[in-house]
Each structure stands twice: as structure tokens, then as C-alpha cells.
PDB file of C-alpha atoms in Angstrom:
ATOM      1  CA  MET A  76      93.687  98.986 106.604  1.00 59.00           C
ATOM      2  CA  LEU A  77      93.139 100.938 109.981  1.00 62.00           C
ATOM      3  CA  HIS A  78      94.405  97.941 111.641  1.00 80.00           C
ATOM      4  CA  THR A  79      97.533  97.903 109.817  1.00 82.00           C
ATOM      5  CA  ILE A  80      98.056 101.795 110.740  1.00 84.00           C
ATOM      6  CA  THR A  81      97.248 101.033 114.423  1.00 88.00           C
ATOM      7  CA  LEU A  82      99.883  98.127 114.313  1.00 87.00           C
ATOM      8  CA  PHE A  83     102.433 100.545 112.790  1.00 86.00           C
ATOM      9  CA  ASN A  84     101.880 102.998 115.541  1.00 89.00           C
ATOM     10  CA  ASP A  85     102.075 100.637 118.097  1.00 91.00           C
ATOM     11  CA  LEU A  86     105.400  99.089 116.839  1.00 89.00           C
ATOM     12  CA  ILE A  87     106.702 102.646 116.358  1.00 91.00           C
ATOM     13  CA  LYS A  88     105.815 103.749 120.037  1.00 93.00           C
ATOM     14  CA  ASN A  89     107.187 100.480 121.501  1.00 92.00           C
ATOM     15  CA  ALA A  90     110.329 100.156 119.617  1.00 89.00           C
ATOM     16  CA  SER A  91     113.459 100.669 121.895  1.00 89.00           C
ATOM     17  CA  ASP A  92     115.764 100.316 119.012  1.00 90.00           C
ATOM     18  CA  VAL A  93     116.140 103.617 117.251  1.00 93.00           C
ATOM     19  CA  ASP A  94     117.019 101.971 113.929  1.00 91.00           C
ATOM     20  CA  LEU A  95     114.123  99.675 114.203  1.00 88.00           C
ATOM     21  CA  ARG A  96     111.649 102.601 114.939  1.00 90.00           C
ATOM     22  CA  GLN A  97     113.100 104.401 111.920  1.00 91.00           C
ATOM     23  CA  ARG A  98     112.251 101.350 109.621  1.00 88.00           C
ATOM     24  CA  TYR A  99     108.785 101.151 111.121  1.00 88.00           C
ATOM     25  CA  THR A 100     108.343 104.705 110.422  1.00 91.00           C
ATOM     26  CA  ILE A 101     109.564 104.347 106.772  1.00 89.00           C
ATOM     27  CA  CYS A 102     107.248 101.244 106.199  1.00 87.00           C
ATOM     28  CA  SER A 103     104.328 103.359 107.728  1.00 88.00           C
ATOM     29  CA  GLU A 104     104.777 106.046 105.448  1.00 88.00           C
ATOM     30  CA  ASN A 105     105.011 103.450 102.476  1.00 86.00           C
ATOM     31  CA  TYR A 106     101.920 102.140 103.529  1.00 84.00           C
ATOM     32  CA  ASP A 107     100.277 105.401 103.171  1.00 85.00           C
ATOM     33  CA  ASP A 108     101.958 105.717  99.466  1.00 84.00           C
ATOM     34  CA  VAL A 109     100.085 102.133  98.909  1.00 83.00           C
ATOM     35  CA  LEU A 110      96.759 103.289  99.959  1.00 84.00           C
ATOM     36  CA  PHE A 111      97.099 106.376  97.921  1.00 87.00           C
ATOM     37  CA  ALA A 112      98.084 104.246  94.850  1.00 85.00           C
ATOM     38  CA  LEU A 113      95.263 101.994  95.311  1.00 85.00           C
ATOM     39  CA  THR A 114      92.831 105.120  95.461  1.00 87.00           C
ATOM     40  CA  LYS A 115      94.488 106.135  92.190  1.00 87.00           C
ATOM     41  CA  ASP A 116      94.051 102.895  90.625  1.00 86.00           C
ATOM     42  CA  LYS A 117      90.313 103.316  91.246  1.00 86.00           C
ATOM     43  CA  ASP A 118      90.085 106.409  89.651  1.00 90.00           C
ATOM     44  CA  SER A 119      92.215 104.890  86.768  1.00 87.00           C
ATOM     45  CA  VAL A 120      89.878 102.074  86.229  1.00 86.00           C
ATOM     46  CA  THR A 121      86.561 104.508  86.257  1.00 89.00           C
ATOM     47  CA  ALA A 122      88.654 106.471  83.429  1.00 90.00           C
ATOM     48  CA  GLY A 123      89.772 103.401  81.690  1.00 87.00           C
ATOM     49  CA  ASN A 124      93.280 104.307  82.029  1.00 86.00           C
ATOM     50  CA  PHE A 125      94.743 100.649  82.777  1.00 84.00           C
ATOM     51  CA  ASN A 126      98.226 101.423  82.031  1.00 84.00           C
ATOM     52  CA  ASP A 127      98.120 103.917  84.713  1.00 85.00           C
ATOM     53  CA  MET A 128      96.782 101.071  87.058  1.00 84.00           C
ATOM     54  CA  LYS A 129      99.508  98.906  86.395  1.00 81.00           C
ATOM     55  CA  PHE A 130     101.993 101.947  87.011  1.00 81.00           C
ATOM     56  CA  HIS A 131     100.308 102.630  90.457  1.00 78.00           C
ATOM     57  CA  MET A 132     100.812  98.927  91.582  1.00 80.00           C
ATOM     58  CA  SER A 133     104.166  98.136  90.022  1.00 78.00           C
ATOM     59  CA  GLY A 134     105.973  99.073  93.292  1.00 77.00           C
ATOM     60  CA  LEU A 135     103.361  97.774  95.714  1.00 79.00           C
ATOM     61  CA  GLY A 136     105.086  94.162  96.012  1.00 74.00           C
ATOM     62  CA  LEU A 137     108.676  95.537  96.272  1.00 77.00           C
ATOM     63  CA  ILE A 138     107.444  97.770  99.114  1.00 80.00           C
ATOM     64  CA  ALA A 139     105.853  95.144 100.897  1.00 79.00           C
ATOM     65  CA  GLU A 140     108.581  92.591 100.509  1.00 78.00           C
ATOM     66  CA  GLN A 141     111.104  95.174 101.832  1.00 79.00           C
ATOM     67  CA  CYS A 142     109.092  96.093 104.895  1.00 81.00           C
ATOM     68  CA  ARG A 143     108.479  92.508 105.351  1.00 77.00           C
ATOM     69  CA  SER A 144     112.123  91.830 105.571  1.00 77.00           C
ATOM     70  CA  THR A 145     113.842  95.002 107.025  1.00 74.00           C
ATOM     71  CA  ALA A 146     111.053  95.767 109.654  1.00 70.00           C
ATOM     72  CA  PRO A 147     109.675  92.543 110.977  1.00 71.00           C
ATOM     73  CA  GLY A 148     106.920  92.841 113.361  1.00 69.00           C
ATOM     74  CA  SER A 149     103.799  91.126 114.596  1.00 71.00           C
ATOM     75  CA  PHE A 150     102.289  87.958 112.880  1.00 77.00           C
ATOM     76  CA  ASP A 151      99.321  90.395 111.680  1.00 78.00           C
ATOM     77  CA  LEU A 152     101.568  92.890 110.164  1.00 79.00           C
ATOM     78  CA  ARG A 153     103.499  90.132 108.088  1.00 79.00           C
ATOM     79  CA  LYS A 154     100.302  88.632 107.067  1.00 82.00           C
ATOM     80  CA  ASN A 155      99.261  92.360 105.807  1.00 81.00           C
ATOM     81  CA  TYR A 156     102.321  92.489 104.050  1.00 80.00           C
ATOM     82  CA  GLU A 157     101.794  89.203 102.140  1.00 83.00           C
ATOM     83  CA  TYR A 158      98.255  90.389 101.407  1.00 84.00           C
ATOM     84  CA  LEU A 159      99.579  93.529  99.760  1.00 82.00           C
ATOM     85  CA  GLU A 160     101.843  91.495  97.565  1.00 83.00           C
ATOM     86  CA  VAL A 161      98.958  89.311  96.066  1.00 86.00           C
ATOM     87  CA  VAL A 162      96.642  92.430  95.638  1.00 85.00           C
ATOM     88  CA  GLY A 163      99.472  94.089  93.778  1.00 84.00           C
ATOM     89  CA  ILE A 164     100.226  91.105  91.568  1.00 86.00           C
ATOM     90  CA  THR A 165      96.483  90.389  91.010  1.00 88.00           C
ATOM     91  CA  LEU A 166      96.050  94.334  89.880  1.00 86.00           C
ATOM     92  CA  GLU A 167      98.732  94.338  87.493  1.00 86.00           C
ATOM     93  CA  ILE A 168      97.543  91.260  85.879  1.00 87.00           C
ATOM     94  CA  LEU A 169      94.261  92.702  85.928  1.00 87.00           C
ATOM     95  CA  ALA A 170      95.424  95.852  84.399  1.00 86.00           C
ATOM     96  CA  ASP A 171      96.993  94.059  81.438  1.00 87.00           C
ATOM     97  CA  TYR A 172      93.987  91.949  80.995  1.00 88.00           C
ATOM     98  CA  LEU A 173      91.646  95.180  80.812  1.00 86.00           C
ATOM     99  CA  ALA A 174      94.101  96.857  78.537  1.00 85.00           C
ATOM    100  CA  GLY A 175      93.820  94.096  75.997  1.00 86.00           C
ATOM    101  CA  LYS A 176      97.427  92.592  76.482  1.00 83.00           C
ATOM    102  CA  TYR A 177      95.988  88.894  77.031  1.00 76.00           C
ATOM    103  CA  ILE A 178      94.268  86.777  74.593  1.00 72.00           C
ATOM    104  CA  VAL A 179      91.421  84.823  75.936  1.00 69.00           C
ATOM    105  CA  ILE A 180      91.150  81.290  74.313  1.00 68.00           C
TER     106      ILE A 180
END
């Protein structure tokens, strides 16, 4: 995660286009929000609040997709966005499973 923050900082610092720099800044702030949501998810799992867990992850894929499409960066950054999308979807499914919304046959 620190690697992604470093990537954002480098992209922001080296962007010559003001609009692109702004998009990187917004994505960096969104990434901070995602890290906070992951922390809240950990707390939700510990407390057994699986609906809260799903709520925290519900916007993760959208944030990752928006940043991947509007603020293209290095290969590593694009891979990190893809990873975040997969993590978000996986955690949403896990939250539903833990909340008993799936029937295991």
C-alpha cells in the first residue's frame, strides 16, 4: 500500500498537466478513503457487522475504475487499481456469505 502512495506522490509531482495532476490528487485522496474503509471492514468483521462490511466496500470498485480510466498512470498503478477492484468484489461477496445471504448446498 505504501508503494501505491509513493506512486501517486511521484505522479502528482511529475505531472506537467494541471488537470492530470488534479486527477492524480483526487485518486490519491480516494485511495486514502479506501484504506480507511478497509480498516473499518476489519472492525466490522470483529464485531460481526457484516452489512457494514458490505457498505464499506460497496464503492471500492467504482473508485478504482474511475481512477484507472480518468488518471492513467504507470503499469504498477493500473495493476493496483485492478487488485482493489478484485478485493472489493471479494469482500462484498464474503460479507453476504457471512451474513447468511447465501445457501451452501
